[in-house]
Amino acid sequence: KKQCLIDRLRMPYSERIDYCKNKVSAKLFKIMLEKKSNLCIAADVTAVSELLDLADQVGPHICLLKTHIDILEDFTPDVIQTLKDIAEKHNFLLFEDRKFADIGKTVQLQYNKGVYRISSWAEIVTAHSVTGNGLLDAIKGSDNDTKGVFLLAETSSAGSLINGAYTQSTIKMALQYNELVTGIVCQNPLFTEHPGLIQLTPGVQLQAGKDNLGQQYNSVEVVMQEKGADIAVVGRGITLSTDPAKSAENYKKLLWNAYLKRIE
Amino acid sequence: KKQCLIDRLRMPYSERIDYCKNKVSAKLFKIMLEKKSNLCIAADVTAVSELLDLADQVGPHICLLKTHIDILEDFTPDVIQTLKDIAEKHNFLLFEDRKFADIGKTVQLQYNKGVYRISSWAEIVTAHSVTGNGLLDAIKGSDNDTKGVFLLAETSSAGSLINGAYTQSTIKMALQYNELVTGIVCQNPLFTEHPGLIQLTPGVQLQAGKDNLGQQYNSVEVVMQEKGADIAVVGRGITLSTDPAKSAENYKKLLWNAYLKRIE
């Protein structure tokens, strides 16, 4: 039996770019290296002004801005252009955490149509693997070839129905659709022999714990070193702080150092 | 071992009302009996005028109007009131097929906030069980006690990752949250000993087959008699026909007769 020498957990981001089949994952690695940031912020705010302020404040410190565009109460189509301008100014990618989870035909409409026209601005979206390949075919079917998807292989919420077989099937699907899939959302060091895929891990705070709706949190070191995250998602730990920019800078440094330690 | 005498598949809808723990499922059974309709239409259209026209045309023949509000390209908040008026005029329920699939905190925002304010008009929504109980706690947490959820226990798409254990866990979750859960979306006669839950089954057409994105179709008789549906969802079979009202009436009669035959 041939020994597998590749281990994404020990490999610098710079060396992993050559393994990327998805154009967005290569672009993302480059941004991470330029900014020395593997921080994604979860911008879970419900007012447009809050979202734009936050994006502009934390912009210099993040590689990804994770949005839930459908929770904004005063959304208007021009918000998108402003958001795109801020993303370009600070060199980060827009990432709509839509968690697509329908049949292909419906996802095709949800991705391209509606007031949000997600495909026109979000370079990355999330999708559940639960409904099968049709969903990825639907996203892939769109014209633009600079789109990426993070597939959910594990969740950080209590009582999830996802088990090992589900997780493995999701990774298999990611490899099958590697030109479209940027990476995997998960909580453990999976697919270590596939350095072209990026592990995104939510549920990170300086203090471990859980909220009252079942969300569980891990510390920066645990997430980067034990859990295998390539990019960590921080939400309330930054958005609820009195100084989000400073807090984001702090997380960025801690996360980057944890990454450097991992590849030592 | 005590023999289980209850079988929802043999029991008339009228007798099942007493078993409903969710107020919306009781209301839905009453509408079904009044209108002799177990037809839900999937209104997968992208223009507001199309949606409103369709709803008004097929309204007399349906018990549920299934929407994807997020695919409407010219949505404005006043659409909601017009839709509510049409639903009241024709006595059917509004059912947003949102397929919630995030952690509780996010679903809480997606359900109550954003431009769609889903909780303010959709008496029923769909949710995936994949992320666990937090999602249902989040929906339950809203003030109004006249809300219902259909949980997805199986899908009609090819290559789905859902297996028997996932399906059983979903039914267990539905029973645990029976004051909130209206029923189950599935493809087979499950939970037959729980007549208070309603089986909703999509993927119905007069001709069996599949589309090019993996969606599979069954005939009316197969769905009602073999697959155990209490309500059948018909989409393109009606929406793409030259006369949607006539087509809906036709499906309604066929589905109702198939139900009557089942309980004979």
Coordinates of C-alpha atoms in Angstrom, one line a residue:
Chain A
K1 CA 0.0 0.0 0.0
K2 CA 1.4 3.4 -1.1
Q3 CA 1.9 5.8 1.7
C4 CA 0.1 9.1 1.4
L5 CA 2.6 12.0 1.9
I6 CA 0.1 14.8 1.3
D7 CA -1.3 16.4 4.4
R8 CA -3.1 19.7 4.0
L9 CA -2.8 20.5 7.7
R10 CA 1.0 20.6 7.4
M11 CA 1.1 22.4 4.1
P12 CA 1.4 26.2 3.7
Y13 CA -1.5 27.9 2.0
S14 CA 0.9 29.0 -0.7
E15 CA 1.7 25.5 -1.8
R16 CA -2.0 24.5 -1.8
I17 CA -2.9 26.9 -4.6
D18 CA -1.6 24.5 -7.3
Y19 CA -4.0 21.9 -6.1
C20 CA -7.1 24.0 -6.5
K21 CA -9.5 22.9 -9.2
N22 CA -12.0 25.7 -8.3
K23 CA -10.8 29.2 -9.4
V24 CA -12.4 30.8 -6.4
S25 CA -10.4 28.7 -3.9
A26 CA -7.2 29.7 -5.6
K27 CA -8.2 33.3 -5.5
L28 CA -9.1 33.0 -1.8
F29 CA -5.8 31.4 -0.9
K30 CA -4.0 34.4 -2.6
I31 CA -6.1 36.9 -0.6
M32 CA -5.4 35.0 2.6
L33 CA -1.6 35.1 1.9
E34 CA -1.6 38.8 0.9
K35 CA -3.6 39.9 4.0
K36 CA -2.2 37.2 6.4
S37 CA -5.8 36.5 7.3
N38 CA -7.8 33.3 7.6
L39 CA -10.6 35.1 9.3
C40 CA -14.2 35.0 7.9
I41 CA -16.7 37.3 9.7
A42 CA -20.3 36.3 10.0
A43 CA -22.2 39.5 9.5
D44 CA -25.5 38.5 11.1
V45 CA -27.1 42.0 11.2
T46 CA -30.5 43.0 10.1
A47 CA -30.0 46.7 9.1
V48 CA -28.2 47.6 5.8
S49 CA -26.3 50.5 7.5
E50 CA -25.0 48.0 10.2
L51 CA -23.9 45.6 7.5
L52 CA -22.1 48.2 5.4
D53 CA -20.4 49.8 8.5
L54 CA -19.3 46.5 9.7
A55 CA -17.9 45.4 6.3
D56 CA -16.0 48.6 6.0
Q57 CA -14.6 48.4 9.6
V58 CA -13.5 44.8 9.6
G59 CA -12.7 44.8 5.8
P60 CA -8.9 45.1 6.2
H61 CA -8.7 42.1 8.5
I62 CA -10.9 39.5 6.7
C63 CA -10.6 37.2 3.7
L64 CA -14.3 36.5 3.5
L65 CA -17.5 38.4 4.5
K66 CA -20.2 35.9 5.3
T67 CA -23.7 37.4 4.8
H68 CA -27.3 36.4 5.3
I69 CA -28.7 38.8 2.8
D70 CA -32.3 37.6 3.5
I71 CA -32.3 38.9 7.1
L72 CA -31.8 42.6 6.1
E73 CA -35.0 44.4 6.8
D74 CA -34.3 47.4 4.6
F75 CA -32.6 45.7 1.7
T76 CA -32.8 47.4 -1.7
P77 CA -30.9 46.2 -4.8
D78 CA -28.4 49.1 -4.7
V79 CA -27.0 47.6 -1.4
I80 CA -25.3 45.0 -3.6
Q81 CA -23.1 47.5 -5.5
T82 CA -22.1 49.2 -2.3
L83 CA -21.1 45.9 -0.8
K84 CA -19.2 44.9 -3.9
D85 CA -17.3 48.3 -3.7
I86 CA -16.3 47.7 -0.1
A87 CA -15.2 44.2 -0.9
E88 CA -13.0 45.5 -3.7
K89 CA -11.6 48.3 -1.6
H90 CA -10.5 45.9 1.2
N91 CA -9.8 42.9 -1.0
F92 CA -12.1 40.3 0.5
L93 CA -14.7 37.9 -1.1
L94 CA -18.5 38.1 -0.7
F95 CA -19.9 34.9 0.6
E96 CA -23.6 34.4 0.9
D97 CA -24.4 31.7 3.5
R98 CA -27.6 30.7 1.8
K99 CA -27.5 27.0 2.7
F100 CA -29.2 26.0 -0.5
A101 CA -31.1 22.8 0.2
D102 CA -33.7 22.2 -2.5
I103 CA -34.0 20.3 -5.7
G104 CA -32.0 21.5 -8.7
K105 CA -34.7 23.4 -10.5
T106 CA -35.6 25.4 -7.5
V107 CA -32.0 26.2 -6.5
Q108 CA -31.4 27.4 -10.0
L109 CA -34.1 30.0 -9.5
Q110 CA -33.1 30.9 -5.9
Y111 CA -29.5 31.3 -7.0
N112 CA -30.0 33.4 -10.2
K113 CA -33.4 35.1 -9.7
G114 CA -35.5 36.9 -7.0
V115 CA -34.7 40.3 -5.6
Y116 CA -31.3 39.0 -4.3
R117 CA -29.8 37.7 -7.6
I118 CA -27.2 35.9 -5.5
S119 CA -25.2 34.6 -8.4
S120 CA -24.5 38.2 -9.6
W121 CA -22.5 39.2 -6.5
A122 CA -21.7 36.3 -4.1
E123 CA -18.5 34.6 -5.3
I124 CA -19.2 31.8 -2.8
V125 CA -22.4 30.3 -1.5
T126 CA -23.1 27.5 1.0
A127 CA -25.1 24.4 0.1
H128 CA -26.3 21.3 1.9
S129 CA -25.5 18.0 0.2
V130 CA -28.7 16.4 1.5
T131 CA -30.8 16.7 -1.7
G132 CA -28.1 15.3 -3.9
N133 CA -26.2 16.3 -7.1
G134 CA -29.0 18.2 -8.8
L135 CA -28.4 21.2 -6.6
L136 CA -24.7 21.4 -7.7
D137 CA -25.6 20.9 -11.3
A138 CA -28.0 23.8 -11.0
I139 CA -25.4 26.1 -9.6
K140 CA -22.7 24.9 -12.0
G141 CA -25.1 25.5 -14.9
S142 CA -24.8 29.3 -14.6
D143 CA -22.6 31.0 -17.1
N144 CA -20.0 32.4 -14.9
D145 CA -17.1 30.1 -14.1
T146 CA -15.8 32.1 -11.2
K147 CA -18.2 30.7 -8.7
G148 CA -17.5 28.7 -5.6
V149 CA -19.5 26.5 -3.2
F150 CA -18.8 25.5 0.4
L151 CA -20.6 22.2 1.0
L152 CA -21.8 21.4 4.6
A153 CA -20.4 18.1 5.8
E154 CA -20.9 18.7 9.5
T155 CA -22.6 21.3 11.7
S156 CA -21.7 23.0 14.9
S157 CA -25.3 22.8 16.3
A158 CA -26.5 20.3 18.9
G159 CA -28.6 17.3 17.9
S160 CA -27.6 17.5 14.2
L161 CA -28.7 14.4 12.2
I162 CA -25.4 14.4 10.2
N163 CA -23.4 11.2 10.8
G164 CA -20.2 9.8 9.5
A165 CA -21.7 8.3 6.3
Y166 CA -23.4 11.6 5.5
T167 CA -20.1 13.5 6.0
Q168 CA -18.2 11.0 3.8
S169 CA -20.8 11.2 1.0
T170 CA -20.5 15.0 1.1
I171 CA -16.7 14.9 0.7
K172 CA -17.1 12.5 -2.2
M173 CA -19.6 14.9 -3.8
A174 CA -17.1 17.8 -3.2
L175 CA -14.4 15.8 -5.0
Q176 CA -16.7 14.9 -7.8
Y177 CA -17.6 18.6 -8.3
N178 CA -14.1 19.9 -7.6
E179 CA -14.3 22.6 -10.3
L180 CA -17.2 24.1 -8.5
V181 CA -16.5 23.3 -4.8
T182 CA -14.2 25.7 -2.9
G183 CA -14.3 23.7 0.2
I184 CA -16.1 22.0 3.0
V185 CA -17.8 23.4 6.1
C186 CA -17.0 21.0 8.9
Q187 CA -15.8 20.7 12.5
N188 CA -13.0 18.1 12.2
P189 CA -9.9 17.6 10.2
L190 CA -11.3 15.7 7.2
F191 CA -10.1 15.3 3.6
T192 CA -6.5 15.9 4.8
E193 CA -5.1 14.4 1.6
H194 CA -6.9 17.0 -0.6
P195 CA -5.0 20.3 -0.2
G196 CA -7.0 22.0 -2.9
L197 CA -10.2 22.0 -0.8
I198 CA -10.5 24.6 2.0
Q199 CA -12.0 23.7 5.4
L200 CA -14.3 26.4 6.8
T201 CA -15.2 26.1 10.4
P202 CA -17.8 28.2 12.2
G203 CA -18.5 28.3 15.9
V204 CA -15.4 30.1 17.1
Q205 CA -15.0 32.4 20.0
L206 CA -12.3 33.4 22.4
Q207 CA -14.2 31.6 25.1
A208 CA -15.6 28.1 24.4
G209 CA -19.3 27.5 25.3
K210 CA -22.8 27.4 23.7
D211 CA -25.8 29.7 23.1
N212 CA -29.4 29.0 24.0
L213 CA -30.4 27.7 20.6
G214 CA -27.9 24.9 20.5
Q215 CA -24.9 26.5 18.8
Q216 CA -21.6 25.3 20.2
Y217 CA -18.3 27.3 20.3
N218 CA -14.6 26.3 20.3
S219 CA -11.5 28.4 20.9
V220 CA -9.1 29.7 18.2
E221 CA -6.3 27.2 18.9
V222 CA -8.6 24.2 19.1
V223 CA -10.3 25.1 15.8
M224 CA -7.1 25.7 13.9
Q225 CA -4.9 23.1 15.4
E226 CA -7.1 20.2 16.5
K227 CA -10.2 20.7 14.3
G228 CA -8.3 21.4 11.1
A229 CA -9.9 24.7 10.0
D230 CA -8.2 26.6 7.2
I231 CA -10.6 29.5 7.6
A232 CA -12.5 30.2 10.9
V233 CA -15.8 32.0 11.0
V234 CA -16.3 34.4 13.9
G235 CA -19.7 36.1 14.4
R236 CA -20.9 37.5 17.7
G237 CA -17.4 37.5 19.1
I238 CA -16.7 40.4 16.8
T239 CA -20.0 41.9 15.8
L240 CA -21.1 42.4 19.4
S241 CA -17.8 43.8 20.6
T242 CA -17.6 47.6 21.2
D243 CA -14.8 47.9 18.6
P244 CA -15.4 45.4 15.8
A245 CA -12.3 46.5 13.8
K246 CA -10.0 46.0 16.8
S247 CA -11.6 42.8 17.7
A248 CA -11.3 41.5 14.1
E249 CA -7.6 42.5 14.0
N250 CA -7.1 40.6 17.3
Y251 CA -8.9 37.4 15.9
K252 CA -6.9 37.7 12.7
K253 CA -3.6 37.7 14.5
L254 CA -4.5 34.8 16.8
L255 CA -5.9 32.7 13.9
W256 CA -2.9 33.4 11.7
N257 CA -0.5 32.5 14.4
A258 CA -2.4 29.3 15.1
Y259 CA -2.0 28.5 11.4
L260 CA 1.7 29.2 11.4
K261 CA 2.2 27.0 14.4
R262 CA 0.3 24.2 12.6
I263 CA 2.6 24.2 9.6
E264 CA 5.8 24.6 11.6
Chain B
K1 CA -47.4 -6.7 22.8
K2 CA -50.4 -4.5 22.2
Q3 CA -51.7 -4.4 18.6
C4 CA -51.7 -1.0 16.9
L5 CA -55.2 -0.5 15.4
I6 CA -54.6 3.0 14.2
D7 CA -53.7 3.4 10.5
R8 CA -53.8 6.9 9.1
L9 CA -53.9 5.5 5.6
R10 CA -57.3 3.8 6.2
M11 CA -58.8 6.7 8.3
P12 CA -60.9 9.5 6.8
Y13 CA -59.4 13.0 7.2
S14 CA -62.5 14.0 9.3
E15 CA -61.5 11.5 12.0
R16 CA -57.9 12.6 12.0
I17 CA -58.7 16.1 13.1
D18 CA -59.0 15.0 16.8
Y19 CA -55.5 13.7 16.7
C20 CA -53.9 17.0 15.6
K21 CA -51.7 18.6 18.2
N22 CA -50.8 21.4 15.7
K23 CA -53.6 23.9 15.2
V24 CA -52.6 24.4 11.5
S25 CA -52.9 20.8 10.7
A26 CA -56.5 20.7 12.1
K27 CA -57.3 23.8 10.1
L28 CA -55.9 22.3 7.0
F29 CA -57.9 19.0 7.4
K30 CA -61.1 21.1 7.7
I31 CA -60.3 23.1 4.5
M32 CA -59.5 19.8 2.7
L33 CA -62.9 18.4 3.7
E34 CA -64.8 21.6 2.8
K35 CA -63.2 21.8 -0.6
K36 CA -62.8 18.1 -1.3
S37 CA -59.2 18.9 -2.2
N38 CA -55.9 17.4 -1.1
L39 CA -54.1 19.3 -3.8
C40 CA -51.2 21.6 -3.1
I41 CA -49.9 23.6 -6.0
A42 CA -46.2 24.5 -6.3
A43 CA -46.2 28.1 -7.7
D44 CA -42.7 28.2 -9.0
V45 CA -43.0 31.4 -11.0
T46 CA -40.7 34.4 -11.0
A47 CA -43.1 37.2 -11.8
V48 CA -45.5 38.7 -9.2
S49 CA -48.3 39.0 -11.8
E50 CA -47.9 35.3 -12.7
L51 CA -48.0 34.2 -9.1
L52 CA -51.2 36.3 -8.3
D53 CA -52.9 35.2 -11.5
L54 CA -52.1 31.6 -10.8
A55 CA -53.2 31.7 -7.2
D56 CA -56.5 33.3 -8.2
Q57 CA -57.1 30.8 -11.0
V58 CA -56.3 27.6 -9.1
G59 CA -57.5 28.9 -5.7
P60 CA -60.9 27.2 -5.8
H61 CA -59.3 23.8 -6.2
I62 CA -56.4 23.8 -3.8
C63 CA -55.9 23.4 0.0
L64 CA -52.4 24.8 0.0
L65 CA -50.4 27.3 -2.2
K66 CA -46.7 26.4 -2.0
T67 CA -44.5 29.4 -2.8
H68 CA -40.8 30.2 -3.2
I69 CA -41.2 33.9 -2.4
D70 CA -37.4 34.4 -3.0
I71 CA -37.6 33.7 -6.7
L72 CA -39.9 36.6 -7.5
E73 CA -37.9 39.1 -9.4
D74 CA -40.3 42.0 -8.8
F75 CA -41.3 41.3 -5.2
T76 CA -42.5 44.3 -3.2
P77 CA -43.9 44.0 0.4
D78 CA -47.5 44.8 -0.8
V79 CA -47.5 41.5 -2.7
I80 CA -48.0 39.8 0.6
Q81 CA -51.3 41.4 1.4
T82 CA -52.7 40.7 -2.1
L83 CA -51.7 37.1 -1.7
K84 CA -53.3 36.9 1.8
D85 CA -56.5 38.4 0.3
I86 CA -56.6 35.7 -2.5
A87 CA -56.0 33.0 0.1
E88 CA -58.9 34.2 2.2
K89 CA -61.2 34.6 -0.8
H90 CA -60.6 31.0 -2.0
N91 CA -60.0 29.4 1.5
F92 CA -56.5 28.0 1.1
L93 CA -53.4 28.3 3.3
L94 CA -50.1 30.0 2.3
F95 CA -47.2 27.7 2.5
E96 CA -43.6 29.0 2.0
D97 CA -41.3 26.2 1.0
R98 CA -38.3 27.9 2.5
K99 CA -36.5 24.7 3.5
F100 CA -34.9 26.3 6.6
A101 CA -31.6 24.6 7.2
D102 CA -29.5 26.7 9.4
I103 CA -28.7 27.0 13.1
G104 CA -31.5 28.3 15.4
K105 CA -30.3 31.8 15.8
T106 CA -30.1 32.3 12.0
V107 CA -33.4 30.7 11.3
Q108 CA -35.0 32.9 13.8
L109 CA -33.9 35.9 11.8
Q110 CA -34.7 34.4 8.4
Y111 CA -38.2 33.4 9.6
N112 CA -39.1 36.7 11.2
K113 CA -37.0 39.4 9.6
G114 CA -35.7 40.4 6.2
V115 CA -37.9 41.8 3.4
Y116 CA -40.0 38.7 3.3
R117 CA -41.1 38.6 7.0
I118 CA -42.2 35.0 6.4
S119 CA -43.7 34.5 9.8
S120 CA -46.2 37.3 9.2
W121 CA -48.0 35.6 6.3
A122 CA -46.9 31.9 5.8
E123 CA -49.1 29.7 8.0
I124 CA -46.8 26.8 7.1
V125 CA -43.1 26.6 6.2
T126 CA -40.8 23.7 5.4
A127 CA -37.7 22.9 7.3
H128 CA -34.8 20.4 7.1
S129 CA -34.2 18.3 10.2
V130 CA -30.4 18.1 9.4
T131 CA -29.3 20.8 11.7
G132 CA -31.2 19.6 14.8
N133 CA -33.7 20.9 17.3
G134 CA -32.4 24.5 17.5
L135 CA -34.2 25.3 14.2
L136 CA -37.6 24.2 15.5
D137 CA -37.0 26.0 18.9
A138 CA -36.3 29.1 16.9
I139 CA -39.6 28.9 14.9
K140 CA -41.5 27.9 18.0
G141 CA -40.2 30.9 19.8
S142 CA -42.2 33.3 17.8
D143 CA -45.3 34.7 19.5
N144 CA -48.0 33.4 17.2
D145 CA -49.3 29.9 18.0
T146 CA -51.0 29.4 14.6
K147 CA -47.8 28.3 12.8
G148 CA -47.0 25.0 11.2
V149 CA -43.9 23.3 9.9
F150 CA -43.5 20.5 7.4
L151 CA -40.3 18.6 8.1
L152 CA -38.4 16.9 5.3
A153 CA -37.9 13.3 6.0
E154 CA -37.3 12.1 2.4
T155 CA -36.8 13.9 -0.9
S156 CA -37.9 13.1 -4.5
S157 CA -34.5 14.0 -6.0
A158 CA -31.9 11.6 -7.3
G159 CA -28.8 10.9 -5.2
S160 CA -30.2 12.3 -2.0
L161 CA -28.0 11.6 1.1
I162 CA -31.1 10.9 3.2
N163 CA -31.2 7.3 4.5
G164 CA -33.5 5.3 6.8
A165 CA -31.9 6.5 10.0
Y166 CA -32.2 10.1 9.0
T167 CA -35.8 9.6 8.1
Q168 CA -36.6 7.9 11.4
S169 CA -34.8 10.7 13.4
T170 CA -36.9 13.2 11.5
I171 CA -40.2 11.5 12.4
K172 CA -39.0 11.3 16.0
M173 CA -38.3 15.0 15.9
A174 CA -41.8 15.7 14.4
L175 CA -43.4 13.8 17.3
Q176 CA -41.3 15.6 19.9
Y177 CA -42.4 19.0 18.4
N178 CA -46.0 17.9 17.6
E179 CA -47.5 21.2 18.6
L180 CA -45.5 22.9 15.9
V181 CA -45.2 20.3 13.3
T182 CA -48.1 20.0 10.7
G183 CA -46.6 17.0 9.0
I184 CA -43.8 15.4 7.1
V185 CA -42.6 15.7 3.5
C186 CA -41.8 12.2 2.3
Q187 CA -42.2 9.7 -0.5
N188 CA -43.3 6.6 1.4
P189 CA -46.1 5.6 3.8
L190 CA -44.3 6.4 7.1
F191 CA -45.7 7.2 10.6
T192 CA -49.0 5.4 9.7
E193 CA -49.8 5.1 13.5
H194 CA -49.8 8.9 13.9
P195 CA -53.0 10.2 12.2
G196 CA -52.5 13.7 13.5
L197 CA -49.5 14.2 11.2
I198 CA -50.0 15.0 7.5
Q199 CA -47.9 13.4 4.7
L200 CA -47.1 15.9 2.0
T201 CA -45.6 14.3 -1.2
P202 CA -44.1 16.3 -4.1
G203 CA -43.1 15.0 -7.4
V204 CA -46.5 14.2 -8.8
Q205 CA -47.5 14.3 -12.5
L206 CA -50.1 12.5 -14.6
Q207 CA -47.1 10.9 -16.4
A208 CA -44.3 9.4 -14.3
G209 CA -40.7 10.3 -15.3
K210 CA -37.9 12.7 -14.3
D211 CA -36.5 16.1 -15.3
N212 CA -33.0 17.0 -16.3
L213 CA -32.0 18.1 -12.8
G214 CA -32.8 14.8 -11.0
Q215 CA -36.4 15.4 -9.9
Q216 CA -38.4 12.2 -10.1
Y217 CA -42.2 12.0 -10.7
N218 CA -44.9 9.5 -9.8
S219 CA -48.6 9.2 -10.9
V220 CA -51.6 10.3 -8.8
E221 CA -52.7 6.8 -7.9
V222 CA -49.2 5.6 -7.0
V223 CA -48.7 8.7 -4.8
M224 CA -52.0 8.5 -2.9
Q225 CA -52.4 4.7 -2.6
E226 CA -48.9 3.2 -2.6
K227 CA -46.8 6.1 -1.3
G228 CA -49.2 7.2 1.4
A229 CA -49.6 10.9 0.6
D230 CA -52.3 12.9 2.4
I231 CA -51.6 15.9 0.2
A232 CA -49.9 15.8 -3.2
V233 CA -47.9 18.7 -4.5
V234 CA -48.3 19.4 -8.3
G235 CA -46.1 21.9 -10.0
R236 CA -45.3 22.1 -13.7
G237 CA -48.1 19.6 -14.4
I238 CA -50.5 22.5 -13.7
T239 CA -48.4 25.7 -14.0
L240 CA -47.2 24.9 -17.5
S241 CA -50.6 23.8 -18.8
T242 CA -52.6 26.0 -21.1
D243 CA -55.5 26.2 -18.7
P244 CA -54.1 26.0 -15.1
A245 CA -57.6 26.3 -13.5
K246 CA -59.0 23.3 -15.5
S247 CA -55.8 21.4 -15.0
A248 CA -56.0 22.0 -11.2
E249 CA -59.6 20.9 -11.1
N250 CA -58.7 17.7 -12.9
Y251 CA -55.8 16.9 -10.5
K252 CA -58.1 17.7 -7.6
K253 CA -60.7 15.2 -8.6
L254 CA -58.2 12.5 -9.4
L255 CA -56.4 13.0 -6.1
W256 CA -59.6 13.1 -4.1
N257 CA -60.9 9.9 -5.8
A258 CA -57.6 8.2 -5.1
Y259 CA -58.0 9.2 -1.4
L260 CA -61.6 7.9 -1.2
K261 CA -60.5 4.6 -2.7
R262 CA -57.8 4.4 -0.1
I263 CA -60.1 4.7 2.8
E264 CA -62.8 2.4 1.4

